[in-house]
XYZ file of C-alpha atoms in Angstrom:
702
model
C -85.697 14.619 5.939
C -84.893 14.606 9.608
C -82.081 12.311 10.678
C -81.572 11.503 14.456
C -78.571 9.571 15.914
C -80.676 6.627 16.738
C -79.383 3.597 18.605
C -76.796 0.739 17.871
C -79.133 -1.898 19.000
C -81.248 -3.613 18.060
C -79.647 -4.252 14.445
C -81.759 -4.007 11.409
C -84.899 -1.761 11.009
C -87.090 -1.316 14.219
C -90.308 0.569 13.918
C -91.637 2.113 17.130
C -94.912 3.640 15.913
C -93.373 7.080 15.164
C -90.351 6.149 13.029
C -87.765 3.677 12.421
C -84.262 3.028 13.695
C -81.714 1.569 11.325
C -78.465 -0.194 12.500
C -75.960 -2.335 10.527
C -72.639 -3.790 11.611
C -69.696 -3.492 9.236
C -65.946 -3.291 10.276
C -64.797 -3.258 6.641
C -66.725 -0.041 5.545
C -65.435 3.491 5.434
C -68.878 4.849 4.834
C -72.511 3.462 4.782
C -75.510 4.948 2.986
C -79.035 3.871 4.041
C -80.983 4.066 0.831
C -84.765 4.507 0.893
C -86.444 2.999 -2.251
C -89.488 4.762 -3.900
C -91.949 3.015 -6.303
C -90.836 5.255 -9.221
C -87.360 3.662 -9.110
C -85.602 6.566 -7.367
C -83.927 6.382 -4.048
C -83.187 8.763 -1.155
C -79.770 8.067 0.487
C -78.974 8.924 4.105
C -75.535 8.479 5.370
C -75.241 6.543 8.613
C -72.789 8.828 10.358
C -73.183 7.511 13.959
C -70.934 4.558 14.692
C -70.527 2.481 17.936
C -68.357 -0.654 17.946
C -68.597 -0.777 14.091
C -72.448 -0.429 14.153
C -73.556 2.484 11.937
C -77.065 3.671 12.873
C -79.692 6.408 12.578
C -83.332 6.989 13.396
C -85.629 8.433 10.871
C -88.898 9.957 12.131
C -91.888 9.116 9.826
C -90.542 6.232 8.137
C -93.360 3.716 8.233
C -93.950 -0.034 7.787
C -93.733 -1.035 4.144
C -90.957 1.292 3.484
C -88.370 -0.570 1.045
C -84.584 -0.010 1.775
C -81.090 -1.105 1.446
C -77.579 -0.167 2.077
C -74.490 0.851 0.007
C -71.290 0.208 1.529
C -68.261 2.401 0.655
C -65.010 0.880 1.261
C -62.076 -1.268 -0.051
C -62.675 -3.633 -2.957
C -59.540 -5.826 -2.549
C -60.415 -9.571 -2.877
C -56.696 -10.380 -2.323
C -57.450 -9.379 1.312
C -60.924 -10.680 1.426
C -62.573 -7.258 1.091
C -65.396 -6.917 -1.327
C -67.161 -3.477 -0.552
C -68.754 -1.980 -3.659
C -71.154 1.066 -3.292
C -72.711 0.210 -6.623
C -74.478 -2.821 -5.157
C -77.611 -2.301 -3.199
C -77.364 -4.696 -0.283
C -79.934 -6.477 1.798
C -80.024 -5.779 5.491
C -78.757 -8.973 7.146
C -81.474 -8.450 9.813
C -84.283 -7.444 7.302
C -87.509 -8.766 8.815
C -89.127 -8.836 5.266
C -87.873 -8.853 1.727
C -89.529 -7.410 -1.269
C -89.062 -8.574 -5.051
C -86.579 -11.163 -6.329
C -83.198 -11.138 -8.029
C -83.354 -10.420 -11.787
C -80.145 -12.245 -12.756
C -77.433 -10.314 -14.835
C -73.946 -8.891 -14.414
C -75.366 -6.011 -12.399
C -75.749 -8.223 -9.196
C -72.005 -9.321 -9.314
C -69.022 -7.503 -8.133
C -66.980 -8.417 -10.878
C -67.259 -8.443 -14.875
C -68.227 -11.852 -16.222
C -65.315 -11.710 -18.861
C -62.810 -10.429 -16.472
C -63.353 -11.694 -12.798
C -60.424 -9.726 -11.654
C -62.088 -6.341 -12.468
C -64.568 -4.559 -10.188
C -68.007 -4.162 -11.695
C -69.630 -0.713 -11.035
C -72.910 -1.443 -12.573
C -75.839 -0.461 -10.328
C -77.613 -3.410 -8.921
C -80.654 -1.701 -7.510
C -83.126 -2.315 -10.291
C -82.085 -5.979 -10.464
C -81.952 -7.156 -6.746
C -84.338 -7.586 -3.679
C -84.944 -4.947 -1.080
C -85.382 -4.957 2.632
C -88.744 -3.936 4.079
C -89.555 -1.966 7.364
C -92.296 -4.071 9.046
C -95.014 -3.443 11.681
C -93.919 -5.824 14.588
C -97.468 -5.712 16.257
C -99.724 -8.651 15.817
C -102.891 -9.737 17.741
C -101.675 -13.266 19.030
C -104.737 -13.627 21.150
C -104.610 -16.393 23.427
C -101.808 -18.271 21.444
C -99.807 -20.706 23.612
C -97.040 -22.995 22.352
C -98.196 -26.587 22.557
C -94.973 -27.718 24.148
C -95.583 -31.256 23.176
C -93.099 -33.572 24.911
C -90.868 -35.463 22.687
C -92.359 -38.863 23.625
C -95.740 -37.659 22.311
C -94.325 -36.086 19.098
C -95.048 -37.179 15.706
C -93.219 -34.990 13.125
C -94.471 -34.312 9.551
C -91.911 -32.874 7.214
C -93.540 -30.667 4.602
C -92.863 -27.885 2.032
C -95.201 -25.012 2.227
C -95.807 -25.106 -1.522
C -95.603 -28.767 -2.096
C -98.113 -29.583 0.645
C -100.747 -26.980 -0.353
C -100.303 -26.442 -4.073
C -102.620 -29.133 -5.325
C -105.002 -29.503 -2.327
C -108.465 -29.768 -3.717
C -110.067 -28.239 -0.690
C -108.023 -24.925 -1.008
C -109.082 -21.891 -2.830
C -106.924 -21.228 -5.793
C -105.425 -18.005 -4.291
C -104.236 -19.828 -1.086
C -102.520 -22.629 -2.762
C -98.717 -22.656 -2.214
C -98.993 -20.141 0.573
C -98.631 -19.723 4.321
C -102.488 -19.134 4.508
C -102.845 -22.437 2.791
C -101.076 -24.107 5.756
C -103.584 -22.569 8.018
C -106.747 -23.721 5.966
C -108.872 -25.980 7.909
C -108.721 -28.616 5.081
C -104.972 -29.032 5.648
C -105.238 -28.834 9.460
C -107.886 -31.453 9.527
C -105.579 -33.814 7.532
C -102.684 -33.270 9.969
C -104.709 -33.804 13.051
C -106.664 -36.942 11.582
C -103.180 -38.330 10.882
C -102.127 -37.719 14.443
C -99.328 -35.304 13.623
C -98.093 -33.062 16.477
C -95.436 -31.123 14.908
C -95.102 -29.644 11.249
C -91.605 -29.302 10.226
C -91.266 -26.848 7.490
C -88.663 -27.010 4.723
C -86.825 -23.623 4.599
C -89.076 -20.446 4.913
C -86.323 -17.915 5.653
C -85.935 -15.774 2.487
C -84.003 -17.630 -0.193
C -82.702 -17.018 -3.560
C -83.376 -19.001 -6.818
C -79.738 -19.702 -8.196
C -78.719 -18.057 -11.343
C -77.701 -21.327 -12.949
C -80.990 -22.877 -12.369
C -82.713 -19.904 -13.462
C -80.883 -20.150 -16.861
C -81.894 -23.735 -17.051
C -85.648 -22.961 -16.558
C -85.542 -24.483 -13.049
C -85.572 -23.009 -9.526
C -84.383 -23.726 -6.120
C -87.461 -25.232 -4.906
C -86.432 -26.630 -1.692
C -85.034 -23.344 -0.406
C -81.756 -24.248 1.045
C -80.163 -21.066 -0.317
C -80.899 -18.382 2.437
C -80.261 -14.810 2.193
C -82.453 -13.465 4.959
C -82.355 -15.176 8.294
C -85.207 -13.078 9.777
C -87.663 -12.698 6.900
C -90.298 -15.263 5.835
C -89.855 -16.149 2.056
C -92.000 -13.722 0.251
C -93.111 -16.031 -2.605
C -95.146 -18.003 0.028
C -97.267 -15.159 0.791
C -100.711 -14.541 -0.797
C -101.290 -11.008 0.398
C -98.043 -9.187 -0.681
C -94.366 -8.813 0.068
C -94.326 -5.402 1.867
C -94.559 -7.003 5.200
C -97.766 -8.954 4.640
C -95.759 -12.052 4.430
C -94.947 -11.591 8.232
C -98.513 -11.262 9.155
C -99.489 -14.278 7.124
C -96.899 -16.426 8.717
C -97.763 -15.486 12.104
C -101.513 -16.137 11.257
C -100.530 -19.678 10.073
C -98.583 -20.461 13.276
C -101.549 -19.235 15.284
C -104.061 -21.549 13.553
C -101.778 -24.458 13.889
C -101.263 -23.812 17.527
C -105.027 -23.761 17.922
C -104.989 -27.290 16.552
C -102.245 -28.389 18.966
C -99.626 -28.574 16.143
C -96.127 -27.316 16.719
C -94.147 -25.563 14.077
C -90.543 -26.500 13.551
C -88.365 -24.662 10.991
C -85.711 -26.204 8.792
C -82.927 -23.538 9.107
C -79.860 -22.981 7.073
C -77.247 -21.246 9.235
C -74.327 -22.869 7.675
C -74.068 -20.856 4.397
C -75.698 -18.185 2.416
C -76.865 -17.580 -1.227
C -73.860 -15.595 -2.160
C -71.963 -18.614 -3.288
C -68.251 -18.672 -3.705
C -65.858 -16.023 -5.154
C -67.799 -16.098 -8.397
C -71.132 -15.610 -6.785
C -73.255 -12.565 -6.451
C -73.011 -9.561 -4.140
C -76.454 -9.436 -2.370
C -75.837 -8.644 1.240
C -73.102 -10.092 3.589
C -70.415 -10.235 1.001
C -70.460 -6.455 0.339
C -71.095 -5.520 3.893
C -68.114 -7.263 5.586
C -67.016 -10.277 3.765
C -64.273 -11.489 6.001
C -66.512 -11.079 9.320
C -69.138 -13.214 7.821
C -67.512 -16.037 5.891
C -64.789 -18.600 6.292
C -61.943 -17.736 3.786
C -59.101 -19.852 2.916
C -55.373 -19.056 3.392
C -55.845 -17.098 0.048
C -58.688 -14.754 1.085
C -59.845 -14.571 -2.296
C -61.656 -17.854 -1.926
C -64.218 -19.330 0.425
C -64.007 -22.450 2.612
C -66.777 -24.846 1.647
C -68.000 -27.576 3.927
C -71.503 -27.274 2.705
C -71.211 -28.098 -1.004
C -72.757 -24.639 -1.843
C -69.647 -22.400 -2.228
C -69.288 -20.811 1.097
C -69.473 -21.494 4.850
C -70.481 -18.831 7.533
C -67.505 -18.081 9.927
C -68.624 -19.746 13.189
C -65.809 -18.221 15.248
C -66.982 -14.723 14.442
C -68.779 -13.123 17.229
C -70.967 -11.137 14.736
C -71.940 -14.473 13.064
C -72.750 -16.026 16.358
C -74.845 -12.949 17.185
C -76.720 -13.053 13.835
C -77.662 -16.666 14.355
C -78.702 -16.313 18.030
C -80.747 -13.149 17.311
C -82.536 -14.883 14.441
C -83.421 -17.939 16.445
C -84.542 -15.655 19.399
C -86.754 -13.716 16.924
C -88.340 -16.690 15.417
C -89.313 -17.928 18.871
C -90.343 -14.749 20.586
C -91.894 -12.769 17.579
C -92.984 -15.548 15.274
C -93.986 -18.114 17.963
C -92.229 -21.126 16.263
C -91.578 -24.239 18.468
C -88.100 -25.346 17.371
C -85.597 -25.715 14.656
C -84.133 -28.430 12.439
C -80.594 -27.323 11.769
C -79.359 -28.189 7.974
C -75.870 -29.519 7.799
C -75.426 -28.888 11.578
C -71.894 -30.313 11.658
C -70.790 -27.098 9.946
C -72.245 -25.063 12.848
C -69.561 -26.963 14.877
C -66.618 -26.127 12.734
C -65.028 -23.436 14.837
C -61.750 -23.906 13.296
C -61.491 -26.848 10.872
C -62.446 -29.956 12.790
C -66.061 -30.652 14.060
C -66.027 -29.522 17.837
C -69.117 -30.370 19.724
C -68.227 -27.794 22.367
C -67.925 -24.932 19.752
C -69.109 -21.482 20.853
C -72.503 -21.968 18.933
C -73.423 -24.931 21.156
C -72.239 -23.098 24.256
C -74.471 -20.203 23.279
C -77.510 -22.271 22.651
C -76.942 -24.252 25.844
C -77.084 -21.139 28.174
C -79.771 -19.065 26.082
C -82.845 -18.837 28.125
C -85.098 -18.660 24.967
C -83.461 -20.990 22.300
C -82.515 -23.856 24.965
C -86.243 -24.263 25.674
C -87.503 -25.278 22.186
C -86.909 -28.310 20.146
C -83.419 -28.481 18.619
C -82.865 -31.060 15.955
C -79.550 -31.539 14.166
C -78.934 -33.008 10.672
C -75.587 -34.389 12.076
C -73.546 -34.243 9.154
C -72.011 -31.948 6.304
C -69.840 -32.540 3.364
C -66.507 -31.665 5.043
C -63.819 -33.953 6.362
C -65.163 -35.675 9.402
C -68.602 -34.288 8.943
C -70.602 -37.495 9.789
C -71.458 -37.045 13.405
C -74.481 -39.040 14.052
C -74.614 -39.554 17.950
C -72.037 -36.712 18.715
C -74.228 -33.756 19.374
C -74.500 -32.283 22.924
C -77.116 -33.628 25.272
C -79.680 -30.686 24.710
C -79.883 -31.921 21.098
C -81.850 -34.475 19.237
C -80.653 -35.807 15.763
C -81.821 -36.955 12.433
C -80.818 -40.655 12.855
C -79.233 -41.404 9.412
C -78.173 -44.846 10.760
C -81.819 -45.679 11.606
C -82.832 -44.812 8.096
C -79.979 -46.928 6.570
C -80.578 -49.927 8.861
C -84.305 -50.120 8.365
C -83.960 -49.927 4.555
C -81.305 -52.566 4.702
C -83.419 -54.891 6.811
C -86.601 -54.779 4.610
C -84.651 -54.969 1.351
C -82.893 -58.239 2.581
C -79.239 -57.288 3.301
C -77.312 -59.595 5.129
C -76.159 -59.178 8.737
C -78.559 -56.397 9.257
C -80.481 -57.980 12.210
C -78.180 -56.972 15.212
C -78.041 -53.341 14.254
C -81.708 -53.277 13.461
C -82.461 -54.310 17.093
C -80.424 -51.273 18.319
C -82.284 -48.945 15.959
C -85.658 -50.346 16.946
C -84.916 -49.655 20.565
C -83.824 -46.176 20.414
C -80.142 -46.340 19.416
C -78.516 -46.667 22.840
C -75.129 -47.146 21.302
C -75.350 -43.606 19.912
C -77.153 -41.607 22.712
C -76.864 -43.442 26.114
C -73.272 -42.673 26.938
C -73.656 -38.898 27.072
C -76.874 -38.995 29.193
C -79.377 -38.674 26.285
C -82.545 -40.740 26.069
C -84.224 -42.739 23.229
C -85.986 -39.445 22.385
C -82.722 -38.051 21.102
C -83.174 -40.124 17.940
C -85.581 -38.641 15.282
C -86.310 -41.736 13.272
C -87.198 -41.561 9.695
C -87.111 -43.865 6.549
C -87.651 -41.030 3.996
C -87.291 -37.395 3.898
C -87.209 -34.635 1.406
C -83.701 -35.491 0.343
C -83.884 -38.899 -1.379
C -86.487 -41.059 -2.613
C -90.214 -40.908 -1.635
C -91.584 -43.903 0.246
C -93.297 -45.108 -3.129
C -90.075 -44.658 -5.000
C -88.022 -46.384 -2.342
C -89.881 -49.593 -3.056
C -90.124 -48.875 -6.906
C -86.782 -48.059 -8.106
C -83.089 -49.428 -7.644
C -81.550 -46.465 -9.272
C -82.217 -42.620 -9.334
C -83.922 -41.139 -12.264
C -82.956 -37.488 -12.121
C -82.888 -36.568 -15.887
C -85.179 -33.728 -15.309
C -82.677 -31.829 -13.054
C -80.408 -31.283 -16.190
C -77.206 -32.715 -14.690
C -76.939 -35.922 -16.693
C -77.688 -38.017 -13.508
C -74.529 -36.748 -11.506
C -76.587 -35.211 -8.784
C -78.304 -37.108 -6.016
C -77.352 -40.112 -3.982
C -76.355 -43.214 -5.854
C -76.372 -45.510 -2.901
C -80.108 -45.370 -1.893
C -80.615 -48.832 -0.153
C -83.727 -49.022 -2.359
C -85.221 -52.060 -3.985
C -87.818 -52.052 -6.730
C -89.411 -55.296 -5.694
C -88.475 -56.922 -9.141
C -89.393 -54.151 -11.678
C -87.920 -50.741 -12.109
C -90.573 -48.033 -11.977
C -94.157 -48.239 -13.218
C -95.708 -51.777 -13.844
C -99.012 -53.419 -14.129
C -97.612 -56.622 -12.535
C -99.949 -57.367 -9.683
C -97.533 -59.384 -7.774
C -94.900 -56.475 -7.746
C -97.616 -53.896 -6.872
C -98.706 -55.968 -3.939
C -95.265 -56.508 -2.514
C -94.593 -52.757 -3.002
C -97.652 -51.894 -0.929
C -96.580 -54.380 1.631
C -92.982 -52.913 1.872
C -94.494 -49.454 2.292
C -96.677 -50.892 5.152
C -93.624 -52.520 6.586
C -91.739 -49.294 6.561
C -94.595 -47.248 8.261
C -95.199 -49.846 10.780
C -91.533 -50.217 11.732
C -91.293 -46.449 12.027
C -94.096 -46.205 14.522
C -93.152 -49.178 16.478
C -89.555 -47.963 17.024
C -88.534 -46.046 20.212
C -87.495 -42.471 19.529
C -89.405 -39.726 17.641
C -90.956 -40.684 14.258
C -90.873 -38.463 11.209
C -93.123 -38.801 8.224
C -92.216 -37.175 4.923
C -95.298 -35.229 3.428
C -97.227 -37.360 1.050
C -95.827 -40.691 2.075
C -99.106 -41.592 3.686
C -100.627 -41.815 0.231
C -97.611 -43.025 -1.653
C -96.488 -39.799 -3.271
C -94.094 -40.381 -6.085
C -91.413 -38.344 -7.752
C -91.012 -40.931 -10.583
C -87.677 -41.965 -9.331
C -86.152 -38.532 -8.886
C -84.137 -38.813 -5.528
C -83.044 -34.928 -5.582
C -85.924 -32.945 -6.836
C -84.528 -29.697 -5.076
C -85.021 -27.866 -8.361
C -88.357 -29.253 -9.324
C -91.001 -26.638 -8.541
C -93.718 -28.464 -10.415
C -96.069 -31.325 -10.491
C -93.123 -33.678 -9.824
C -92.618 -32.463 -6.256
C -96.037 -31.136 -5.441
C -98.295 -33.636 -3.471
C -101.081 -34.904 -5.774
C -103.878 -35.170 -3.264
C -105.923 -38.267 -4.095
C -109.745 -38.146 -3.835
C -109.520 -41.053 -1.400
C -106.152 -41.631 0.447
C -106.903 -45.459 0.207
C -105.612 -48.210 2.405
C -102.128 -46.711 3.096
C -103.489 -43.598 4.506
C -105.874 -45.418 6.785
C -103.047 -47.864 7.719
C -100.652 -44.890 8.534
C -103.296 -43.259 10.769
C -103.870 -46.450 12.534
C -100.170 -46.932 13.296
C -99.794 -43.339 14.463
C -102.718 -43.848 16.809
C -101.488 -47.086 18.119
C -98.223 -45.526 18.964
C -100.034 -42.540 20.712
C -102.289 -44.751 22.692
C -99.509 -47.133 24.001
C -96.502 -45.709 26.110
C -94.589 -48.933 25.606
C -93.640 -47.685 22.056
C -92.585 -44.221 23.025
C -90.450 -44.848 26.198
C -88.505 -42.062 27.697
C -85.843 -44.389 29.046
C -83.878 -47.115 27.353
C -84.701 -50.774 27.981
C -82.959 -52.560 30.721
C -83.026 -56.144 29.215
C -84.074 -57.317 32.689
C -87.166 -57.385 35.041
C -87.723 -53.768 36.506
C -87.644 -53.321 40.160
C -91.032 -52.298 41.846
C -93.149 -53.541 39.043
C -93.901 -57.029 40.481
C -93.309 -58.521 37.135
C -90.796 -61.395 36.851
C -90.559 -60.919 32.877
C -87.908 -58.667 31.383
C -88.809 -55.370 29.920
C -87.814 -56.702 26.641
C -86.982 -60.134 25.051
C -85.853 -61.361 21.578
C -86.914 -64.616 20.237
C -86.195 -66.560 17.041
C -89.177 -67.302 14.822
C -89.184 -70.756 16.782
C -89.989 -69.043 19.928
C -86.487 -69.543 21.422
C -84.644 -66.718 23.188
C -81.987 -65.240 20.721
C -78.298 -66.326 21.218
C -75.316 -64.732 20.005
C -75.123 -67.180 17.353
C -78.620 -66.069 16.200
C -77.576 -62.557 16.178
C -74.369 -63.228 14.235
C -76.007 -65.328 11.461
C -75.529 -63.614 8.234
C -78.619 -64.851 6.831
C -80.844 -63.874 9.913
C -83.668 -61.829 8.817
C -86.505 -62.709 11.074
C -87.120 -62.304 14.806
C -89.725 -61.658 17.577
C -89.602 -58.852 20.018
C -91.442 -58.838 23.387
C -92.308 -55.446 24.848
C -93.618 -55.813 28.424
C -96.126 -53.152 29.255
C -95.880 -54.015 32.909
C -92.198 -53.224 33.042
C -92.009 -49.495 32.124
C -89.356 -47.951 34.379
C -90.100 -44.327 34.010
C -92.939 -42.787 35.974
C -95.833 -40.916 34.830
C -96.305 -37.044 34.793
C -97.422 -37.124 38.378
C -94.874 -39.651 39.457
C -97.256 -42.704 39.184
C -96.054 -46.034 38.075
C -96.803 -46.310 34.283
C -98.273 -49.642 32.781
C -99.368 -50.670 29.498
C -100.593 -53.510 27.354
C -97.785 -55.935 26.247
C -96.827 -56.515 22.639
C -95.126 -59.115 20.532
C -93.509 -57.657 17.190
C -92.969 -60.467 14.681
C -90.596 -59.259 11.787
C -90.140 -61.568 8.601
C -87.828 -59.706 6.405
C -86.954 -62.979 4.454
C -87.998 -63.624 0.766
C -90.016 -66.827 1.988
C -92.946 -67.316 4.257
C -91.997 -68.266 7.917
C -93.713 -69.982 10.663
C -93.575 -67.949 14.015
C -94.361 -69.565 17.206
C -95.903 -67.497 19.896
C -93.638 -67.659 22.961
C -95.020 -69.714 25.682
C -93.954 -67.890 28.953
C -94.864 -64.301 27.991
C -98.680 -64.425 27.966
C -101.551 -66.896 27.378
C -103.484 -65.177 24.790
C -102.866 -62.406 22.305
C -104.870 -60.552 19.614
C -103.381 -59.676 16.044
C -103.660 -55.899 15.796
C -101.301 -55.401 12.789
C -100.571 -57.596 9.717
C -98.841 -55.746 7.044
C -99.532 -58.763 4.628
C -103.082 -57.673 4.498
C -104.077 -54.567 2.317
C -105.775 -52.928 5.138
C -102.871 -53.843 7.535
C -105.295 -55.262 10.046
C -106.226 -51.972 11.909
C -106.270 -52.311 15.780
C -109.300 -54.080 17.178
C -110.332 -56.242 14.108
C -107.641 -59.093 14.629
C -107.900 -62.823 15.486
C -106.975 -64.298 18.893
C -104.034 -66.500 19.159
C -102.676 -68.444 22.123
C -99.109 -69.093 23.500
C -97.394 -71.998 21.508
C -99.524 -71.157 18.506
C -97.983 -70.981 15.027
C -98.495 -68.066 12.729
C -97.435 -68.099 9.230
C -95.951 -64.802 8.218
C -95.815 -64.276 4.406
C -92.316 -63.134 2.984
C -91.441 -59.588 3.916
C -94.307 -58.794 6.388
C -94.848 -57.682 10.070
C -97.290 -58.876 12.647
C -98.120 -57.265 15.938
C -99.880 -59.184 18.702
C -101.360 -57.307 21.711
C -101.993 -58.647 25.278
C -104.058 -56.572 27.592
C -102.353 -55.481 30.899
């Protein structure tokens, strides 16, 4: 076999049409072998003799796409110094663009012996581990263009590749649970009819099913256990795992773009699947452990701010390069439109504390590719000081956990929730305005993959996670949920009607709030996980969406609310409310006003009342301060939002000075939710009786 010197950049395996260049960084190694894997189980080892700035590299003419490979790193195995090199372990390329196979758990993939963790384990891992794959980078994107949907037009739909498609009746069996299933016209039609503009996919980076879960007959279904930051997860491919997964993913992105839907990836750059000091040796740990991971003062052990056993070393230039190279790759080569960063506070931990000016954010801010896509932070981790909602840099948007908590508290009847609810409804200016951000920095959600589904939020007071095998220790215990009077399944019609009303309340509130709404997949037709609020290990009917033959009233109501929002810019403002008339609009009314149910303007005493649980909000469509896309003055219809979160029916008086005649366009007390255009007329001063725990929206034409 010919071996040419090759180049130190780019890292990974790069096919150029005639051969493949291989490059891997390791400062810890004495020697590195590139191993080409053959289908008969044999391998050909090629020593990477060229080294530039600790990057070992070679070019192999004739090595084609589909070739499986790995690295064997020769060097010190000295955990006391943080070094875990072991040439008996076949290691994944950190820059592998595709991964073949899966881990067959056993002592072979560990660097130590189970009975004696201080002893080095020299069992060969090759027959038991995953392998990297050389891919063909060429793909016919045709006329593909990123939709580049502005945040104020964005509606996010969080979904799992398998969970969304596995039980869809319109999909052929062979496409269920796959990237190709995402691209199927039946799935895309559902999303477009719903009004979705962005599909946020739970992890599709190559991940590992944990040894512990495998032994329990479970699996890491959610996928927050990454081992390959460049490779699409191979189990979601219908065509094969020798590079076909890359083509299939690209085809899905292209199809979604054709429908005007952006693709956002949920990415896990805070840790890897190699766990703590007792975890397996699959890639980074054996290549250069101290360069990739945060170690404690005793280098045998790992710093863990993620709850997964390890954390990547965010002050390492090689880790930062890996992350930035990965992000750019997914944007430029895979055409994705943005990222949601799991446990993003960990990315800010350059040393110990969370530092929003850490190197990672500096790099993102100045990067000409990554800075131009949607960047969404999950603004917390499990480390000290890890709850950082509102504290990310101006380029970023955030999952607004305070929005979720406050909206749940309001509708379940918690006291003293009204004042904070007003802030969350109007874009959370208390969190985002002081650093120059806008309401669109707030990604609003009531439910997501982590926690109860919308149906379960109104059906269970407590988690029911017995299927997870952890005796109920896992999952959040404080869910801010309310079962409406009966825990779980019931035939009580009053309870069922109240639950349906509460679900409509949550959907309506989400779509009427300033910021960017996010829907969790299946909530539009009341998907249930039977009270399991941590279904991360349930790759089965419990987590997969059970598509109904007819989505029913809730699906139609959700569609109507999404389209009401899309049709009216007053619900998706780009600037915060002023609380006063807006100059140049020729309207003497304030852009927003707050009223008691009696129609009087709210006073401080009203806001501070512990039992206050109802109010009316006036949104002035003639007082939108931001200009349109061509600098024109924006105007819209005006709306009155009447919230009755109390346990009793209440009379609401239509304010007398904010419009003569109104039309009811939303009424969550009705099973169909009173879709737009079918409501009754009401006049200023009229009284409307809102049933307990219901929401009514009145519209006045501009």
